[in-house]
PDB file of C-alpha atoms and ligand atoms in Angstrom:
ATOM      1  CA  MET A 229      35.934-178.655  45.505  1.00 55.00           C
ATOM      2  CA  THR A 230      36.977-179.470  48.857  1.00 70.00           C
ATOM      3  CA  ARG A 231      35.788-182.881  50.422  1.00 89.00           C
ATOM      4  CA  PHE A 232      33.077-182.521  53.569  1.00 91.00           C
ATOM      5  CA  ASN A 233      35.868-183.948  56.193  1.00 91.00           C
ATOM      6  CA  THR A 234      38.760-181.248  54.874  1.00 90.00           C
ATOM      7  CA  GLN A 235      35.691-178.839  55.106  1.00 90.00           C
ATOM      8  CA  LEU A 236      34.590-179.627  58.889  1.00 89.00           C
ATOM      9  CA  VAL A 237      38.309-179.123  59.895  1.00 85.00           C
ATOM     10  CA  HIS A 238      39.808-176.517  57.496  1.00 84.00           C
ATOM     11  CA  GLY A 239      36.965-175.123  55.653  1.00 85.00           C
ATOM     12  CA  LEU A 240      37.161-171.649  57.234  1.00 88.00           C
ATOM     13  CA  PRO A 241      40.932-170.001  57.577  1.00 85.00           C
ATOM     14  CA  VAL A 242      41.389-168.963  61.411  1.00 86.00           C
ATOM     15  CA  GLY A 243      42.353-165.407  60.680  1.00 78.00           C
ATOM     16  CA  ASP A 244      41.323-163.742  63.930  1.00 71.00           C
ATOM     17  CA  ASN A 245      43.713-164.115  66.220  1.00 73.00           C
ATOM     18  CA  ASN A 246      47.393-162.198  66.675  1.00 79.00           C
ATOM     19  CA  THR A 247      48.848-165.759  67.946  1.00 87.00           C
ATOM     20  CA  GLY A 248      48.848-168.109  64.956  1.00 86.00           C
ATOM     21  CA  ALA A 249      46.430-170.415  67.176  1.00 87.00           C
ATOM     22  CA  VAL A 250      45.020-173.141  64.904  1.00 85.00           C
ATOM     23  CA  ASN A 251      41.730-173.300  66.391  1.00 86.00           C
ATOM     24  CA  PRO A 252      39.248-170.069  66.906  1.00 87.00           C
ATOM     25  CA  PRO A 253      39.866-168.341  70.040  1.00 89.00           C
ATOM     26  CA  ILE A 254      36.860-167.997  72.319  1.00 92.00           C
ATOM     27  CA  TYR A 255      35.637-164.827  73.205  1.00 92.00           C
ATOM     28  CA  ASN A 256      34.126-164.182  76.574  1.00 94.00           C
ATOM     29  CA  SER A 257      33.925-160.492  76.684  1.00 95.00           C
ATOM     30  CA  THR A 258      30.265-158.816  76.635  1.00 97.00           C
ATOM     31  CA  THR A 259      31.477-155.743  75.824  1.00 96.00           C
ATOM     32  CA  TYR A 260      33.996-154.341  73.192  1.00 95.00           C
ATOM     33  CA  ALA A 261      35.926-150.911  73.561  1.00 94.00           C
ATOM     34  CA  PHE A 262      35.186-148.285  71.136  1.00 93.00           C
ATOM     35  CA  GLU A 263      38.120-146.619  69.730  1.00 93.00           C
ATOM     36  CA  ARG A 264      36.193-143.292  69.251  1.00 95.00           C
ATOM     37  CA  VAL A 265      32.872-142.238  70.260  1.00 93.00           C
ATOM     38  CA  ASP A 266      31.908-142.253  66.927  1.00 95.00           C
ATOM     39  CA  ALA A 267      33.383-145.282  65.549  1.00 93.00           C
ATOM     40  CA  MET A 268      31.062-148.336  64.544  1.00 91.00           C
ATOM     41  CA  PRO A 269      32.785-151.404  65.339  1.00 92.00           C
ATOM     42  CA  ARG A 270      31.836-154.825  64.241  1.00 91.00           C
ATOM     43  CA  TYR A 271      31.742-155.841  67.974  1.00 94.00           C
ATOM     44  CA  ASP A 272      30.455-153.744  70.176  1.00 94.00           C
ATOM     45  CA  TYR A 273      28.040-156.169  72.582  1.00 95.00           C
ATOM     46  CA  ALA A 274      28.179-159.901  72.401  1.00 94.00           C
ATOM     47  CA  ARG A 275      24.363-160.304  72.399  1.00 93.00           C
ATOM     48  CA  SER A 276      24.573-158.695  68.792  1.00 91.00           C
ATOM     49  CA  GLY A 277      27.440-160.818  67.874  1.00 93.00           C
ATOM     50  CA  ASN A 278      31.125-161.710  68.903  1.00 92.00           C
ATOM     51  CA  PRO A 279      33.968-163.398  66.721  1.00 91.00           C
ATOM     52  CA  THR A 280      33.730-166.742  67.960  1.00 93.00           C
ATOM     53  CA  ARG A 281      29.666-167.122  67.225  1.00 95.00           C
ATOM     54  CA  ASP A 282      30.867-165.520  63.854  1.00 94.00           C
ATOM     55  CA  PHE A 283      33.456-167.900  63.323  1.00 94.00           C
ATOM     56  CA  LEU A 284      30.405-170.796  64.160  1.00 95.00           C
ATOM     57  CA  GLU A 285      27.755-169.235  62.005  1.00 97.00           C
ATOM     58  CA  GLN A 286      30.397-169.095  58.650  1.00 96.00           C
ATOM     59  CA  GLN A 287      31.180-172.770  59.460  1.00 95.00           C
ATOM     60  CA  ILE A 288      27.664-173.697  59.655  1.00 97.00           C
ATOM     61  CA  ALA A 289      26.884-171.997  56.500  1.00 97.00           C
ATOM     62  CA  GLN A 290      29.682-173.635  54.442  1.00 96.00           C
ATOM     63  CA  LEU A 291      28.996-176.888  55.610  1.00 97.00           C
ATOM     64  CA  GLU A 292      24.950-177.036  54.751  1.00 97.00           C
ATOM     65  CA  GLN A 293      26.126-174.523  51.372  1.00 96.00           C
ATOM     66  CA  GLY A 294      23.714-171.632  52.375  1.00 98.00           C
ATOM     67  CA  THR A 295      24.796-167.886  51.946  1.00 97.00           C
ATOM     68  CA  ARG A 296      24.349-167.015  55.852  1.00 98.00           C
ATOM     69  CA  GLY A 297      24.277-168.961  59.297  1.00 98.00           C
ATOM     70  CA  PHE A 298      22.498-167.681  62.578  1.00 98.00           C
ATOM     71  CA  ALA A 299      23.673-169.287  66.083  1.00 98.00           C
ATOM     72  CA  PHE A 300      21.069-169.559  68.946  1.00 97.00           C
ATOM     73  CA  ALA A 301      21.329-170.848  73.021  1.00 96.00           C
ATOM     74  CA  SER A 302      19.067-173.674  71.792  1.00 98.00           C
ATOM     75  CA  GLY A 303      17.184-175.709  69.020  1.00 98.00           C
ATOM     76  CA  LEU A 304      14.230-174.156  69.960  1.00 98.00           C
ATOM     77  CA  ALA A 305      15.458-170.983  70.372  1.00 98.00           C
ATOM     78  CA  ALA A 306      16.963-171.031  66.281  1.00 98.00           C
ATOM     79  CA  ILE A 307      12.903-172.442  65.409  1.00 98.00           C
ATOM     80  CA  HIS A 308      11.481-169.319  67.556  1.00 98.00           C
ATOM     81  CA  ALA A 309      13.694-166.842  65.282  1.00 98.00           C
ATOM     82  CA  VAL A 310      12.914-168.657  61.964  1.00 98.00           C
ATOM     83  CA  LEU A 311       8.882-168.924  62.600  1.00 98.00           C
ATOM     84  CA  SER A 312       8.867-165.190  63.771  1.00 97.00           C
ATOM     85  CA  ILE A 313       9.738-163.905  60.349  1.00 97.00           C
ATOM     86  CA  PHE A 314       6.059-164.691  59.640  1.00 98.00           C
ATOM     87  CA  LYS A 315       2.960-162.355  61.083  1.00 97.00           C
ATOM     88  CA  PRO A 316      -0.704-163.193  62.487  1.00 97.00           C
ATOM     89  CA  GLY A 317      -3.111-165.140  59.854  1.00 97.00           C
ATOM     90  CA  ASP A 318       0.055-166.856  57.850  1.00 98.00           C
ATOM     91  CA  ARG A 319      -0.747-170.640  57.978  1.00 98.00           C
ATOM     92  CA  ILE A 320       2.039-172.932  57.739  1.00 98.00           C
ATOM     93  CA  VAL A 321       1.710-176.751  57.145  1.00 98.00           C
ATOM     94  CA  VAL A 322       3.700-178.753  59.190  1.00 98.00           C
ATOM     95  CA  GLY A 323       4.982-182.317  59.418  1.00 98.00           C
ATOM     96  CA  ASP A 324       2.418-184.697  61.665  1.00 97.00           C
ATOM     97  CA  ASN A 325       5.626-186.000  63.256  1.00 95.00           C
ATOM     98  CA  ILE A 326       7.939-183.592  64.694  1.00 98.00           C
ATOM     99  CA  TYR A 327      10.216-183.267  68.293  1.00 98.00           C
ATOM    100  CA  GLY A 328       7.968-182.515  70.652  1.00 98.00           C
ATOM    101  CA  GLY A 329       9.198-179.305  72.055  1.00 98.00           C
ATOM    102  CA  SER A 330       8.741-178.264  68.423  1.00 98.00           C
ATOM    103  CA  TYR A 331       5.158-179.133  68.361  1.00 98.00           C
ATOM    104  CA  SER A 332       4.655-177.556  71.501  1.00 98.00           C
ATOM    105  CA  GLN A 333       5.999-174.469  70.647  1.00 98.00           C
ATOM    106  CA  LEU A 334       4.091-174.018  67.423  1.00 98.00           C
ATOM    107  CA  ASN A 335       0.863-175.435  69.038  1.00 98.00           C
ATOM    108  CA  GLU A 336       1.311-173.530  72.550  1.00 97.00           C
ATOM    109  CA  PHE A 337       2.982-170.434  71.410  1.00 97.00           C
ATOM    110  CA  PHE A 338       3.029-169.454  67.623  1.00 98.00           C
ATOM    111  CA  THR A 339      -0.903-170.160  67.736  1.00 98.00           C
ATOM    112  CA  ARG A 340      -1.574-167.743  70.238  1.00 97.00           C
ATOM    113  CA  TRP A 341       0.495-165.371  68.209  1.00 95.00           C
ATOM    114  CA  GLY A 342      -1.941-165.637  65.360  1.00 97.00           C
ATOM    115  CA  ILE A 343       0.109-168.330  63.043  1.00 98.00           C
ATOM    116  CA  ILE A 344      -2.295-171.087  61.725  1.00 98.00           C
ATOM    117  CA  VAL A 345      -0.417-174.269  62.111  1.00 98.00           C
ATOM    118  CA  GLU A 346      -2.234-176.963  59.844  1.00 98.00           C
ATOM    119  CA  ALA A 347      -0.743-180.874  60.451  1.00 98.00           C
ATOM    120  CA  VAL A 348      -0.061-183.019  57.484  1.00 98.00           C
ATOM    121  CA  ASP A 349       1.705-185.873  56.722  1.00 98.00           C
ATOM    122  CA  THR A 350       4.772-185.005  54.335  1.00 98.00           C
ATOM    123  CA  GLN A 351       5.425-188.186  53.045  1.00 98.00           C
ATOM    124  CA  ASP A 352       1.843-188.314  51.324  1.00 98.00           C
ATOM    125  CA  ILE A 353       2.585-185.695  48.825  1.00 98.00           C
ATOM    126  CA  ALA A 354      -0.707-185.545  47.728  1.00 98.00           C
ATOM    127  CA  ALA A 355      -2.281-184.529  50.744  1.00 98.00           C
ATOM    128  CA  LEU A 356       0.821-181.740  51.288  1.00 98.00           C
ATOM    129  CA  GLU A 357      -0.029-180.164  47.871  1.00 98.00           C
ATOM    130  CA  ALA A 358      -3.662-179.812  48.861  1.00 98.00           C
ATOM    131  CA  SER A 359      -2.540-178.582  52.180  1.00 98.00           C
ATOM    132  CA  VAL A 360      -0.081-176.465  50.872  1.00 98.00           C
ATOM    133  CA  LYS A 361      -2.747-174.804  48.003  1.00 98.00           C
ATOM    134  CA  GLY A 362      -5.122-174.274  50.334  1.00 97.00           C
ATOM    135  CA  ASP A 363      -8.694-173.093  49.287  1.00 97.00           C
ATOM    136  CA  ARG A 364      -8.974-169.862  47.613  1.00 94.00           C
ATOM    137  CA  ALA A 365     -12.547-170.311  47.263  1.00 96.00           C
ATOM    138  CA  ASN A 366     -13.300-170.626  50.540  1.00 96.00           C
ATOM    139  CA  GLY A 367     -10.847-167.952  51.485  1.00 95.00           C
ATOM    140  CA  ILE A 368      -7.740-169.909  52.693  1.00 96.00           C
ATOM    141  CA  ALA A 369      -4.790-168.805  50.762  1.00 96.00           C
ATOM    142  CA  PRO A 370      -1.676-170.942  49.863  1.00 98.00           C
ATOM    143  CA  ALA A 371       0.539-171.642  52.920  1.00 98.00           C
ATOM    144  CA  GLN A 372       3.468-169.398  53.811  1.00 98.00           C
ATOM    145  CA  ALA A 373       5.636-172.364  54.344  1.00 98.00           C
ATOM    146  CA  VAL A 374       6.147-176.008  54.949  1.00 98.00           C
ATOM    147  CA  TYR A 375       7.885-177.069  58.302  1.00 98.00           C
ATOM    148  CA  PHE A 376       9.244-180.507  58.473  1.00 98.00           C
ATOM    149  CA  GLU A 377      12.087-182.865  59.962  1.00 98.00           C
ATOM    150  CA  THR A 378      14.474-184.721  57.199  1.00 96.00           C
ATOM    151  CA  LEU A 379      14.532-187.748  59.554  1.00 96.00           C
ATOM    152  CA  THR A 380      12.144-187.183  62.074  1.00 97.00           C
ATOM    153  CA  ASN A 381      12.333-187.183  66.096  1.00 95.00           C
ATOM    154  CA  PRO A 382      11.580-189.754  67.498  1.00 94.00           C
ATOM    155  CA  LEU A 383       9.981-192.096  64.692  1.00 95.00           C
ATOM    156  CA  LEU A 384      12.324-191.588  62.425  1.00 96.00           C
ATOM    157  CA  LYS A 385      10.595-191.094  59.331  1.00 97.00           C
ATOM    158  CA  VAL A 386      12.116-190.206  56.207  1.00 97.00           C
ATOM    159  CA  ASN A 387      11.140-187.016  54.338  1.00 98.00           C
ATOM    160  CA  ASP A 388      11.673-186.338  51.300  1.00 98.00           C
ATOM    161  CA  VAL A 389      13.500-182.740  51.034  1.00 98.00           C
ATOM    162  CA  ARG A 390      13.085-182.373  47.214  1.00 98.00           C
ATOM    163  CA  ALA A 391       9.841-183.072  46.572  1.00 98.00           C
ATOM    164  CA  ILE A 392       8.568-181.311  49.539  1.00 98.00           C
ATOM    165  CA  SER A 393      10.416-178.229  48.803  1.00 98.00           C
ATOM    166  CA  THR A 394       9.223-178.419  45.049  1.00 98.00           C
ATOM    167  CA  VAL A 395       5.406-178.416  46.424  1.00 98.00           C
ATOM    168  CA  ALA A 396       6.022-175.899  48.693  1.00 98.00           C
ATOM    169  CA  HIS A 397       7.528-173.423  45.774  1.00 98.00           C
ATOM    170  CA  ARG A 398       4.700-174.069  43.499  1.00 98.00           C
ATOM    171  CA  PHE A 399       2.849-172.190  45.553  1.00 98.00           C
ATOM    172  CA  GLY A 400       5.010-169.772  46.945  1.00 98.00           C
ATOM    173  CA  ALA A 401       5.878-171.257  50.001  1.00 98.00           C
ATOM    174  CA  LEU A 402       9.237-171.418  51.861  1.00 98.00           C
ATOM    175  CA  SER A 403      10.750-174.870  52.799  1.00 98.00           C
ATOM    176  CA  ILE A 404      12.136-174.840  56.412  1.00 98.00           C
ATOM    177  CA  VAL A 405      14.023-178.104  57.325  1.00 98.00           C
ATOM    178  CA  ASP A 406      14.698-179.383  60.720  1.00 98.00           C
ATOM    179  CA  ASN A 407      18.042-181.066  60.064  1.00 98.00           C
ATOM    180  CA  THR A 408      19.040-182.416  63.189  1.00 98.00           C
ATOM    181  CA  PHE A 409      18.889-186.065  62.953  1.00 97.00           C
ATOM    182  CA  VAL A 410      20.893-186.172  59.185  1.00 96.00           C
ATOM    183  CA  THR A 411      22.895-183.413  59.704  1.00 96.00           C
ATOM    184  CA  PRO A 412      25.056-182.144  56.725  1.00 97.00           C
ATOM    185  CA  TYR A 413      27.403-184.824  57.093  1.00 95.00           C
ATOM    186  CA  LEU A 414      24.475-187.187  55.662  1.00 95.00           C
ATOM    187  CA  GLN A 415      22.304-184.531  53.525  1.00 96.00           C
ATOM    188  CA  LYS A 416      22.496-181.156  52.887  1.00 97.00           C
ATOM    189  CA  PRO A 417      18.865-179.981  52.327  1.00 98.00           C
ATOM    190  CA  LEU A 418      19.398-176.261  50.532  1.00 98.00           C
ATOM    191  CA  ALA A 419      21.065-178.396  47.965  1.00 98.00           C
ATOM    192  CA  LEU A 420      18.143-180.287  47.462  1.00 98.00           C
ATOM    193  CA  GLY A 421      15.772-176.719  47.262  1.00 98.00           C
ATOM    194  CA  ALA A 422      14.744-176.147  51.113  1.00 98.00           C
ATOM    195  CA  ASP A 423      15.526-172.512  51.584  1.00 98.00           C
ATOM    196  CA  VAL A 424      16.073-172.771  55.618  1.00 98.00           C
ATOM    197  CA  VAL A 425      17.902-175.378  57.594  1.00 98.00           C
ATOM    198  CA  ILE A 426      17.623-175.625  61.188  1.00 98.00           C
ATOM    199  CA  HIS A 427      19.451-177.620  64.101  1.00 98.00           C
ATOM    200  CA  SER A 428      19.439-178.395  67.114  1.00 98.00           C
ATOM    201  CA  ALA A 429      22.881-178.282  67.351  1.00 98.00           C
ATOM    202  CA  THR A 430      22.530-179.925  71.202  1.00 98.00           C
ATOM    203  CA  LYS A 431      22.305-183.499  69.249  1.00 97.00           C
ATOM    204  CA  TYR A 432      24.319-184.483  66.489  1.00 96.00           C
ATOM    205  CA  LEU A 433      26.397-181.613  65.333  1.00 95.00           C
ATOM    206  CA  ALA A 434      27.719-181.346  68.977  1.00 93.00           C
ATOM    207  CA  GLY A 435      27.762-184.765  69.608  1.00 92.00           C
ATOM    208  CA  HIS A 436      28.936-185.181  73.096  1.00 93.00           C
ATOM    209  CA  SER A 437      25.601-184.517  75.049  1.00 95.00           C
ATOM    210  CA  ASP A 438      27.331-181.103  76.565  1.00 96.00           C
ATOM    211  CA  VAL A 439      26.154-178.353  74.846  1.00 96.00           C
ATOM    212  CA  ASN A 440      22.995-176.677  74.375  1.00 97.00           C
ATOM    213  CA  ALA A 441      22.768-174.891  70.740  1.00 98.00           C
ATOM    214  CA  GLY A 442      20.648-174.196  68.008  1.00 98.00           C
ATOM    215  CA  LEU A 443      22.033-173.146  64.123  1.00 98.00           C
ATOM    216  CA  VAL A 444      19.830-171.738  61.002  1.00 98.00           C
ATOM    217  CA  VAL A 445      21.557-171.535  57.550  1.00 98.00           C
ATOM    218  CA  VAL A 446      19.402-170.194  54.949  1.00 98.00           C
ATOM    219  CA  SER A 447      19.657-169.959  51.227  1.00 97.00           C
ATOM    220  CA  GLY A 448      19.721-166.437  49.868  1.00 94.00           C
ATOM    221  CA  GLU A 449      20.501-162.960  51.411  1.00 96.00           C
ATOM    222  CA  ASP A 450      16.921-162.029  51.673  1.00 95.00           C
ATOM    223  CA  LEU A 451      16.234-164.532  53.970  1.00 95.00           C
ATOM    224  CA  ALA A 452      19.036-163.839  56.028  1.00 96.00           C
TER     225      ALA A 452
HETATM  226  C1  PLP B 601      16.131-181.285  70.459  1.00 53.43           C
HETATM  227  C2  PLP B 601      15.272-181.232  69.237  1.00 53.43           C
HETATM  228  C3  PLP B 601      15.116-179.593  68.931  1.00 53.43           C
HETATM  229  C4  PLP B 601      14.849-178.695  69.945  1.00 53.43           C
HETATM  230  O1  PLP B 601      16.392-178.183  70.064  1.00 53.43           O
HETATM  231  P1  PLP B 601      16.643-177.994  71.928  1.00 53.43           P
HETATM  232  O2  PLP B 601      18.392-177.556  71.537  1.00 53.43           O
HETATM  233  O3  PLP B 601      16.829-179.085  72.635  1.00 53.43           O
HETATM  234  O4  PLP B 601      16.206-176.627  72.140  1.00 53.43           O
HETATM  235  C5  PLP B 601      14.477-179.500  67.723  1.00 53.43           C
HETATM  236  N1  PLP B 601      14.250-180.464  66.549  1.00 53.43           N
HETATM  237  C6  PLP B 601      14.614-181.584  67.021  1.00 53.43           C
HETATM  238  C7  PLP B 601      14.395-182.516  65.856  1.00 53.43           C
HETATM  239  C8  PLP B 601      15.240-182.286  68.078  1.00 53.43           C
HETATM  240  O5  PLP B 601      15.751-183.074  68.485  1.00 53.43           O
END
């Protein structure tokens, strides 16, 4: 198998250009012409996709060893999209040490939306298990998901992706990991059992403090 450093540079063939350019061209066009009025082109409008974004999404998907990648305008937009798969009444167990912006989005937006957010020390596997399990006798169903950071921002607590994902799956919950501080260079959460990996690509993935971006990679087609 190709080694990681090679995957970073040559992991995806740059097939989409007419010039032989070795870097993926940047498409600025918001709108694409239809060849015929009844054509169904892959690209029609940039909000729903463009070739540059597709390349980025495929690149992060292969680096995180997932099936599909998704790119967003910020890390918080990525988190918002992921958590939007849940519905009012769903309970999500969240690491008690997470990025402040994620905390605010969960507790100021998603709670108003009807999501039940339950904070837990995800380094304490017994406490995590009790929280994910819920309490059927008292009408508390198992959680739908566990949400945590591999290495937490800002306190740099290390979370065990494999152990947390095992607990989540035991109760049918998804394991959702914010891998921003680690990057796939150091750890690939999907390979350790997580279902969804999120990045604020604004941080270590972009690397130069000059881009706001968010990325998500999922393990399977259903989730994608
Ligand atoms: C910065 C950060 C986010 C939010 O990402 P933005 O790109 O700033 O929206 C989410 N999670 C972690 C761990 C972060 O450090």
